[in-house]
Coordinates of C-alpha atoms in Angstrom, one line a residue:
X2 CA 233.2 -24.7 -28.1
X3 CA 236.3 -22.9 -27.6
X4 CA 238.0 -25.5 -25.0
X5 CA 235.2 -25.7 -23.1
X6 CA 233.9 -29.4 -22.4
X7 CA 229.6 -28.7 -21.2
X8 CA 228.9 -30.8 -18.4
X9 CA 226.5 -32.9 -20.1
X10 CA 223.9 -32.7 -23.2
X11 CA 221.6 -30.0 -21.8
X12 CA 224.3 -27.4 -21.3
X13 CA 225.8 -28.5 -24.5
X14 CA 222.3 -27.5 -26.3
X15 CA 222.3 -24.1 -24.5
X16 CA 225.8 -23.4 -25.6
X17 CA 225.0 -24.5 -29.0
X18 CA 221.7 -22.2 -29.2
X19 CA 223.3 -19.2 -27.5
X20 CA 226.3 -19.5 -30.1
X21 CA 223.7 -19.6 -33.1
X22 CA 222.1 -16.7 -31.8
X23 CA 218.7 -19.0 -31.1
X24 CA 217.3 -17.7 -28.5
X25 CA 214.3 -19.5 -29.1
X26 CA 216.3 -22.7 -29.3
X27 CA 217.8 -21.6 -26.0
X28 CA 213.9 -21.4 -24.5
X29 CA 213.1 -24.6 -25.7
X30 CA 216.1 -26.2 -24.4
X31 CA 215.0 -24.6 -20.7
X32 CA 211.1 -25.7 -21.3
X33 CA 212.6 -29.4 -21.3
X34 CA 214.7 -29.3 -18.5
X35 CA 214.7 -28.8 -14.7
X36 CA 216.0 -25.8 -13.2
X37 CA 217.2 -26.0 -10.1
X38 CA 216.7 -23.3 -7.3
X39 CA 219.2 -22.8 -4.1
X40 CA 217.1 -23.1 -0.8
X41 CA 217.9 -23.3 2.8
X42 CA 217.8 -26.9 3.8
X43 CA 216.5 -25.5 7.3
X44 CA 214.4 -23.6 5.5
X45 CA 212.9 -26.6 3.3
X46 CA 212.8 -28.7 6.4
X47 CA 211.0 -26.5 8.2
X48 CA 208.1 -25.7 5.5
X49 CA 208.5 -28.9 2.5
X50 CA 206.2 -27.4 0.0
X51 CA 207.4 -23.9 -0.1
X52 CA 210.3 -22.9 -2.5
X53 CA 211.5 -19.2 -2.1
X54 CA 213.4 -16.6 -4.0
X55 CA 216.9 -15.7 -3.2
X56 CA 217.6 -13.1 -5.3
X57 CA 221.9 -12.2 -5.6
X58 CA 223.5 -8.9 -3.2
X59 CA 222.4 -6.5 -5.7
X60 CA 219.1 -7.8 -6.1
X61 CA 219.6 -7.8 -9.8
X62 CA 219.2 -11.6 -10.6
X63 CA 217.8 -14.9 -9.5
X64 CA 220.2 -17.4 -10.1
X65 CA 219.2 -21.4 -11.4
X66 CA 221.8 -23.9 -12.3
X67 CA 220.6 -27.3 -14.9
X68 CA 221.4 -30.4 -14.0
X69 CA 224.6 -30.9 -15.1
X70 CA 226.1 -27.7 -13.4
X71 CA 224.6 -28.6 -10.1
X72 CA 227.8 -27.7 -7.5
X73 CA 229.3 -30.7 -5.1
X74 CA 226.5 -30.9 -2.4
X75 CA 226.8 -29.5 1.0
X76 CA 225.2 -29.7 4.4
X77 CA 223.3 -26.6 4.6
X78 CA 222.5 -25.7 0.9
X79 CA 219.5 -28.3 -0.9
X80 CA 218.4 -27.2 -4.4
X81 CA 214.5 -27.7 -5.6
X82 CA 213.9 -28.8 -9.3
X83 CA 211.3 -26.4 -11.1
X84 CA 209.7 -25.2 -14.6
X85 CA 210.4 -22.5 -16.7
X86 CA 206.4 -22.3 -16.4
X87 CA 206.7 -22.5 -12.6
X88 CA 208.7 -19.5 -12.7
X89 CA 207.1 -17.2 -15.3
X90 CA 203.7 -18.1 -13.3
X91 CA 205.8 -17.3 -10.0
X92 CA 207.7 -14.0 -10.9
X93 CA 206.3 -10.7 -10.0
X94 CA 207.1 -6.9 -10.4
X95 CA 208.8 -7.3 -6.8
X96 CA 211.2 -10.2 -8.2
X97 CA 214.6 -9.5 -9.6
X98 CA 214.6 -8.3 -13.1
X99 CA 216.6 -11.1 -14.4
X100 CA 216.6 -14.8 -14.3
X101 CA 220.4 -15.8 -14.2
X102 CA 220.9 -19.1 -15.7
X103 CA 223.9 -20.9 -15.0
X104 CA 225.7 -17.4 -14.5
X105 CA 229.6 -17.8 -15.1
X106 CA 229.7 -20.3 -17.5
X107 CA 229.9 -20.6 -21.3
X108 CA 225.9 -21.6 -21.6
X109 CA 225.3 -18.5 -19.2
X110 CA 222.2 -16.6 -20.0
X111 CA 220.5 -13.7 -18.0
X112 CA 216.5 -13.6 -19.3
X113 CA 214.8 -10.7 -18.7
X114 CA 211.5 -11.0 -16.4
X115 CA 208.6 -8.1 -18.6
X116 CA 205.3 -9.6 -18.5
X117 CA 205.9 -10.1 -22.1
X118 CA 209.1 -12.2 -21.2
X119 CA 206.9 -14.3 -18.8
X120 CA 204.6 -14.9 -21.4
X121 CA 207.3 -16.3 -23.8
X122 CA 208.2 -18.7 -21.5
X123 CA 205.1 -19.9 -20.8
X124 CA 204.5 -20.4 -24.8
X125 CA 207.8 -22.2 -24.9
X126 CA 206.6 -24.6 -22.0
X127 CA 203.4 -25.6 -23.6
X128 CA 205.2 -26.4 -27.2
X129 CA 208.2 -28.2 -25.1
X130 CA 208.1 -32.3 -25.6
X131 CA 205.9 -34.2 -23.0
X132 CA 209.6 -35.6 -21.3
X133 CA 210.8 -32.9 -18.5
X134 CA 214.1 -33.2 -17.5
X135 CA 216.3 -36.1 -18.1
X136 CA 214.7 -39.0 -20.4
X137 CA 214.1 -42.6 -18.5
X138 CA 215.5 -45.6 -20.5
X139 CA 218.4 -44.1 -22.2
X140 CA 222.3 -43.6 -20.7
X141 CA 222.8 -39.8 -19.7
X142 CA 226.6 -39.1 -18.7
X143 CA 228.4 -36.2 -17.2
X144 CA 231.6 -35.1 -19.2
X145 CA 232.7 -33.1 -16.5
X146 CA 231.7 -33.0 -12.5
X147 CA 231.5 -37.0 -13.0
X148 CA 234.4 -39.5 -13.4
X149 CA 234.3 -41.8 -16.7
X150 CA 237.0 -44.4 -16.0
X151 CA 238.4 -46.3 -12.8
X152 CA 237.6 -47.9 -9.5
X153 CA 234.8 -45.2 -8.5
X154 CA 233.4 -44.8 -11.9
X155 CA 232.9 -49.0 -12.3
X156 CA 231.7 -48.8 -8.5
X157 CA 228.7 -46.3 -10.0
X158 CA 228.5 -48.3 -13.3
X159 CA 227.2 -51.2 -11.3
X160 CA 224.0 -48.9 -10.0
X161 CA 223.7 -48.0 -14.1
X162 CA 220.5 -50.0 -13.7
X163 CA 218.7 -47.9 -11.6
X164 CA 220.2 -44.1 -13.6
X165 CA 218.7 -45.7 -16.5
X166 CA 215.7 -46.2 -15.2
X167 CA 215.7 -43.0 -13.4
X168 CA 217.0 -40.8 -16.1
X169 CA 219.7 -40.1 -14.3
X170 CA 223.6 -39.6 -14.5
X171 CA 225.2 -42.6 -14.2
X172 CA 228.6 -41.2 -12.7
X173 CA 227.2 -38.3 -10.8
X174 CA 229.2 -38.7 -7.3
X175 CA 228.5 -35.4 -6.3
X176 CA 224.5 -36.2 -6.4
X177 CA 221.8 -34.5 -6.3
X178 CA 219.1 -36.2 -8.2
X179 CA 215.8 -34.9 -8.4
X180 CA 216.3 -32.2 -5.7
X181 CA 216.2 -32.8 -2.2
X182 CA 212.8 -33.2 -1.1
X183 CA 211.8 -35.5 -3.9
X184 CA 214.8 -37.5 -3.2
X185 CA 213.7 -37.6 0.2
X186 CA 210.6 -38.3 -0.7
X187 CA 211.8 -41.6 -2.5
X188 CA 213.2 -42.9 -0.2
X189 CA 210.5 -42.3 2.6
X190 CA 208.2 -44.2 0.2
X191 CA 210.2 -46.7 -1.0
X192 CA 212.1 -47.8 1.3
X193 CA 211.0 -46.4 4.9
X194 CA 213.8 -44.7 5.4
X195 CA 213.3 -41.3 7.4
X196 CA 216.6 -40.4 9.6
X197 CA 220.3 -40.9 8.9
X198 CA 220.6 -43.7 10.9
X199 CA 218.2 -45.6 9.2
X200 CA 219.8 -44.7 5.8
X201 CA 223.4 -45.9 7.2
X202 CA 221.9 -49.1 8.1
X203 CA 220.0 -50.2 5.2
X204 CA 223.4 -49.2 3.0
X205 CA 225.1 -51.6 5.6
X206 CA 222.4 -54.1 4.7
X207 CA 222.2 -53.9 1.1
X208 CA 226.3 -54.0 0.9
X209 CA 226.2 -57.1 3.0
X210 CA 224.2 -58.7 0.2
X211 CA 221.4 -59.1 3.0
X212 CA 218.6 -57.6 1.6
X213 CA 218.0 -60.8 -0.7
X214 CA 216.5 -63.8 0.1
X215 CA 219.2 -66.5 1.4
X216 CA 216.8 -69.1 -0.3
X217 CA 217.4 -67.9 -3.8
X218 CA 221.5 -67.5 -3.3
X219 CA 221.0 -71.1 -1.5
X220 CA 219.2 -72.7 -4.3
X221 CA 222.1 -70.5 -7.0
X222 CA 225.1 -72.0 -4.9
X223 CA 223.9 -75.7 -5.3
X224 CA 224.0 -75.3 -9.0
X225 CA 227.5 -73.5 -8.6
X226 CA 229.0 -76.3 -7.1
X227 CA 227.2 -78.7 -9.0
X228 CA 228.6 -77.2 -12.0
X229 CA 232.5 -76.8 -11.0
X230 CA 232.0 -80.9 -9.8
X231 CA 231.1 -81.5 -13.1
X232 CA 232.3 -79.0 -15.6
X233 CA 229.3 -78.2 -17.5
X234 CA 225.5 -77.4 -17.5
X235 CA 223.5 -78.7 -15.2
X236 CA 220.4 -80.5 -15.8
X237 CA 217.1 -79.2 -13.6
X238 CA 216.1 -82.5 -12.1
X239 CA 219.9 -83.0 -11.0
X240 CA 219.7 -79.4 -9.7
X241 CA 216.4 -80.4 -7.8
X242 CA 217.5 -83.6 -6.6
X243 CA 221.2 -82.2 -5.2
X244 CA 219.2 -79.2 -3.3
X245 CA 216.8 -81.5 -1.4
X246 CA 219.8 -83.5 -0.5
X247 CA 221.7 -80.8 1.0
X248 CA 218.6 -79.5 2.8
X249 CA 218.1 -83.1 4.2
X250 CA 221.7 -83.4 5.6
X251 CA 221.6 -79.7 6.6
X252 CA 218.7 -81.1 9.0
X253 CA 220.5 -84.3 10.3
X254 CA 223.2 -82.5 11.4
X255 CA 221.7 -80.0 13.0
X256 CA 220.2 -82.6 15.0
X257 CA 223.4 -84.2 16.1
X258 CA 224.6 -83.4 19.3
X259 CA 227.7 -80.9 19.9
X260 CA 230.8 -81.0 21.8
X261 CA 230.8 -77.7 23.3
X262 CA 233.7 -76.4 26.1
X263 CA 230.7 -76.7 28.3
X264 CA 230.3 -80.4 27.4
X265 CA 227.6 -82.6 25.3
X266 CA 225.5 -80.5 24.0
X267 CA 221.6 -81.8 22.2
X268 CA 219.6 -80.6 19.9
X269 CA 216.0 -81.3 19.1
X270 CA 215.3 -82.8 15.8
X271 CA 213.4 -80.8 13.2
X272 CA 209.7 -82.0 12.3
X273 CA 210.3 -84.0 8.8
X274 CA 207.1 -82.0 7.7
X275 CA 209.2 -79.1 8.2
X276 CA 212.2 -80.1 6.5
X277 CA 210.2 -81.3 3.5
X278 CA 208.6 -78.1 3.4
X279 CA 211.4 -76.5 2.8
X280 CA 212.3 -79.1 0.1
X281 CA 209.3 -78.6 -1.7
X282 CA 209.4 -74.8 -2.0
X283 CA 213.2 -74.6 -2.8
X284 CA 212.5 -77.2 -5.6
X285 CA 209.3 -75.2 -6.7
X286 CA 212.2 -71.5 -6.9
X287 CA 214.3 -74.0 -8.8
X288 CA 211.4 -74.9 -11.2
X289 CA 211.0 -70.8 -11.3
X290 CA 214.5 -69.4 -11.5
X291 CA 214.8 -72.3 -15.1
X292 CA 211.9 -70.8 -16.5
X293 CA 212.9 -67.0 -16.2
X294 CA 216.5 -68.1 -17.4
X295 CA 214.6 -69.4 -20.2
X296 CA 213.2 -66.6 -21.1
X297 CA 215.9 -64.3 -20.4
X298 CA 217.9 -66.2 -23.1
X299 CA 215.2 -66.1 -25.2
X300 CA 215.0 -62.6 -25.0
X301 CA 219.4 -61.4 -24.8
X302 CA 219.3 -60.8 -21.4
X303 CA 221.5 -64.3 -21.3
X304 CA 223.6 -66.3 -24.1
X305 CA 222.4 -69.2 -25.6
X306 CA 224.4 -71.2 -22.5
X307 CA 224.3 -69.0 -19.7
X308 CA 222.6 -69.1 -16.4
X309 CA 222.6 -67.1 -13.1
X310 CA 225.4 -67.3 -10.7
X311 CA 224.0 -65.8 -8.2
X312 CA 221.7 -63.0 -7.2
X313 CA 224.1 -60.6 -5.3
X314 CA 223.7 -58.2 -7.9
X315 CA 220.6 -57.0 -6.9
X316 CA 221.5 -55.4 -3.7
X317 CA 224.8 -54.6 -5.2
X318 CA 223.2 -52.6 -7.8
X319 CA 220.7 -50.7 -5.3
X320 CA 223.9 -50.1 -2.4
X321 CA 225.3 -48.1 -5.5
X322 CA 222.7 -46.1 -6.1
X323 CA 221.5 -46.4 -2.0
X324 CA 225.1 -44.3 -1.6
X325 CA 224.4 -41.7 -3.8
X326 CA 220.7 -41.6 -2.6
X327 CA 222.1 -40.8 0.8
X328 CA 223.8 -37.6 -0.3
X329 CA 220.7 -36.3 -2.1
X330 CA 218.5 -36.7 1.0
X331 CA 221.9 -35.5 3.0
X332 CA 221.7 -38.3 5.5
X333 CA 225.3 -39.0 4.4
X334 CA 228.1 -37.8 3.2
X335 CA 230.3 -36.6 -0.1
X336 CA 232.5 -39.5 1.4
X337 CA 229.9 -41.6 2.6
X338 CA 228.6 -41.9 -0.9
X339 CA 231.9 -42.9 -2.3
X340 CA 232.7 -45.7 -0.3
X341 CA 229.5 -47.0 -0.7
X342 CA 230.3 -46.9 -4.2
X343 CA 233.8 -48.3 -3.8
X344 CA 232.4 -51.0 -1.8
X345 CA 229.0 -52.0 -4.3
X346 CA 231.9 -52.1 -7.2
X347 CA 234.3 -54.4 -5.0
X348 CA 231.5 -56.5 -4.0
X349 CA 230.2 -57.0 -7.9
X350 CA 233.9 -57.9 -8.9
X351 CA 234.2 -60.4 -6.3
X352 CA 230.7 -62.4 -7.4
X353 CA 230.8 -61.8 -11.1
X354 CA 232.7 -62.2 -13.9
X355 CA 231.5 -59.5 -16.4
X356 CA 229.0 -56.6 -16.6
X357 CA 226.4 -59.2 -18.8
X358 CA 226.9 -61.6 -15.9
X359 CA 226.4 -58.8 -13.5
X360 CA 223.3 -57.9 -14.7
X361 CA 221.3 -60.9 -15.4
X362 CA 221.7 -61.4 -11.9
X363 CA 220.7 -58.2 -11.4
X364 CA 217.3 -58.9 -13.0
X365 CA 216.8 -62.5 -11.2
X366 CA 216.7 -60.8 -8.0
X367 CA 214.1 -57.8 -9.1
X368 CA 211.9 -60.7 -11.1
X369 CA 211.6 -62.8 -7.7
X370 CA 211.4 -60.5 -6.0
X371 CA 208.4 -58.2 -7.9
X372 CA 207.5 -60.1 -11.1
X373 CA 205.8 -63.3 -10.6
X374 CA 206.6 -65.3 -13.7
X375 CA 204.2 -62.7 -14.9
X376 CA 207.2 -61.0 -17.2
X377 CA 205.2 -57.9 -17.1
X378 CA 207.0 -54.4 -16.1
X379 CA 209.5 -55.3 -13.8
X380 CA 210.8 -58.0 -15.9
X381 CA 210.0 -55.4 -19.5
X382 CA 211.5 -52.4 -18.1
X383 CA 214.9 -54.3 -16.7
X384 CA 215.2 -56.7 -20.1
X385 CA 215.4 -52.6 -21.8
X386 CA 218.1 -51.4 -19.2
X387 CA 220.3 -54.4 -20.0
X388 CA 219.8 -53.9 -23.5
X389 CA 220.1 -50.7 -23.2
X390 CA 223.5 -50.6 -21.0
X391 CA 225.3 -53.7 -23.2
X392 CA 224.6 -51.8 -26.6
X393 CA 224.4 -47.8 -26.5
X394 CA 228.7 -47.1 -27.2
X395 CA 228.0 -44.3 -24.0
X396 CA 227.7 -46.7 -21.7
X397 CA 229.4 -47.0 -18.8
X398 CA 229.6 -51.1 -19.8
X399 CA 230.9 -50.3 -23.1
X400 CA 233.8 -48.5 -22.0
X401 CA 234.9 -49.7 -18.3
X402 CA 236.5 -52.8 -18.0
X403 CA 234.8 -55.0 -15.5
X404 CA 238.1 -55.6 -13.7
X405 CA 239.9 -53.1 -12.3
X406 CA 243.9 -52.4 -13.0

């Protein structure tokens, strides 16, 4: 490719046609994937559903960028992810005469507009694979535009999870995702989140590790210290037994009065229905979190020994992709999205020991949280990721080391 490195697979299959001379190739490549379209974010703010035409100075071209030669995002430029079929059904004799695609670079490719053009794009869209864009389930990487190795790579490594899912880059910083409104979009719907302020704050949240439930990290840290006391696997009824105890205590001394600077201070005792209430349900998680630890060692998610440390990972995994999210929807910033990055990969170092451990707890806080011991989708589709992430030799997991120099 004559020194050039393409940003990621779908450039490197337009290069690759456009060197054989396939122009056919070349179409097909373009009916599979999104190309994206420069708007005016007040523009797109103003009227959501509308995407319009900025043809270049001379009028001569309309220019559309793939994915992977997106450029860094800014404040006042969004981009919107459409078809080849969109366009050919969109373009008319008023248009530019050219469709510019990813003008300036090696892959570059100026299409011509004719009605018999339009047509050839349309027949290259209905014979393209069912998948648009990026495939969900498998690793897609940026050569260029993304960073591969050190601290802000491993801190977007640990939201690989969610890219998989996604099919999206794993290391794209500079994100845009899947354009602005629809990133928008997802997080309206799937998380609330509307304003900039509200974005900032559940990042806050979700790097505070306070998005999960303090039960299930309770009943997780009894079995930690139950198994540095004792140096070995612990045994479920021991497990159950040393979490009642603690909630019990917890109780008493709550109720014990308090030398305070302002003197003696009492406090009411707790209902014992209450307290035992509480006993009951953390013994019936404990009961739950064994049974999905069987099954996830049943299944690879665990070694034969292993068990969940804690389940941290889960919001450490979403603040990763929660920064990058941010920039998409432009509620935050280029460096708003890497220090939430930084900061999700910090966080995972400090609870974890290795990206297996990582993600298993991962997956124990997205199967309490959505799967009820059902092990249907959510606990199917995660089980792939981590298989997925701790096999393919392109993962990030394969070729980061979980501490950092």
């Amino acid at each position: 490719m004559d020194g050039w490195t393409a940003p990621s697979s779908i450039e490197r299959e337009l290069y690759g046609a456009k060197a054989r001379g396939d122009w056919a190739g070349y179409l097909d490549v373009l009916a599979r994937s999104e190309l994206f379209l420069a708007q005016s974010r007040a523009q797109v703010d103003a009227e959501p559903t509308q995407a319009r035409f900025h043809p270049t100075p001379d009028r001569r071209c309309l220019v559309v960028h793939t994915r992977g030669m997106l450029p860094v995002p800014d404040p006042h430029t969004v981009y919107l992810p459409r078809s080849l079929a969109w366009f050919a059904n969109a373009w008319d004799s008023a248009d530019p005469p050219n469709l510019a695609v990813n003008p300036g670079s090696p892959a570059e490719a100026y299409l011509a507009t004719t009605p018999a053009d339009l047509a050839r794009w349309r027949a290259h869209w209905d014979a393209a694979a069912p998948v648009w864009g990026l495939a969900p389930g498998a690793v897609h990487s940026l050569h260029v535009g993304g960073p591969l190795h050190g601290p802000v790579a491993h801190g977007l490594a640990v939201g690989a999870h969610l890219a998989v899912s996604n099919g999206e880059f794993w290391n794209a910083l500079a994100y845009h995702g899947n354009g602005y409104t629809r990133e928008r979009e997802r997080l309206r719907k799937g998380w609330g989140i509307t304003s900039a302020a509200e974005w900032h704050d559940t990042l806050r949240r979700l790097l505070a590790t306070d998005m999960v439930s303090p039960v299930w990290e309770f009943a997780l840290r009894v079995r930690r210290v139950l198994a540095s006391d004792f140096a070995g696997p612990v045994d479920v009824e021991h497990w159950r037994h040393a979490a009642a105890s603690a909630l019990r205590r917890s109780a008493e001394r709550a109720a014990e009065p308090q030398l305070t600077p302002d003197g003696v201070t009492l406090a009411e005792p707790r209902p014992t229905a209450e307290v035992e209430g509480e006993v009951t349900g953390v013994q019936r998680l404990i009961g739950r979190i064994a049974r999905y630890e069987q099954r996830f060692r049943a299944d690879g998610l665990l070694p034969e020994d292993g068990w969940v440390r804690s389940v941290e990972g889960w919001d450490q995994g979403r603040a990763s992709q929660m920064a990058r999210w941010g920039l998409g929807t432009r509620y935050g910033t280029l460096a708003d999205a890497e220090d939430g990055v930084l900061r999700a990969g910090e966080a995972a170092r400090s609870t974890y020991r290795s990206w297996e451990e990582f993600s298993a707890g991962y997956a124990l806080g997205r199967c309490l949280h959505f799967d009820e011991e059902e092990f249907g989708e959510w606990y199917t589709g995660v089980l792939a990721n981590h298989l997925t992430l701790t096999a393919d030799p392109a993962s990030p997991w394969r070729n980061i080391p979980w501490q950092q120099p």
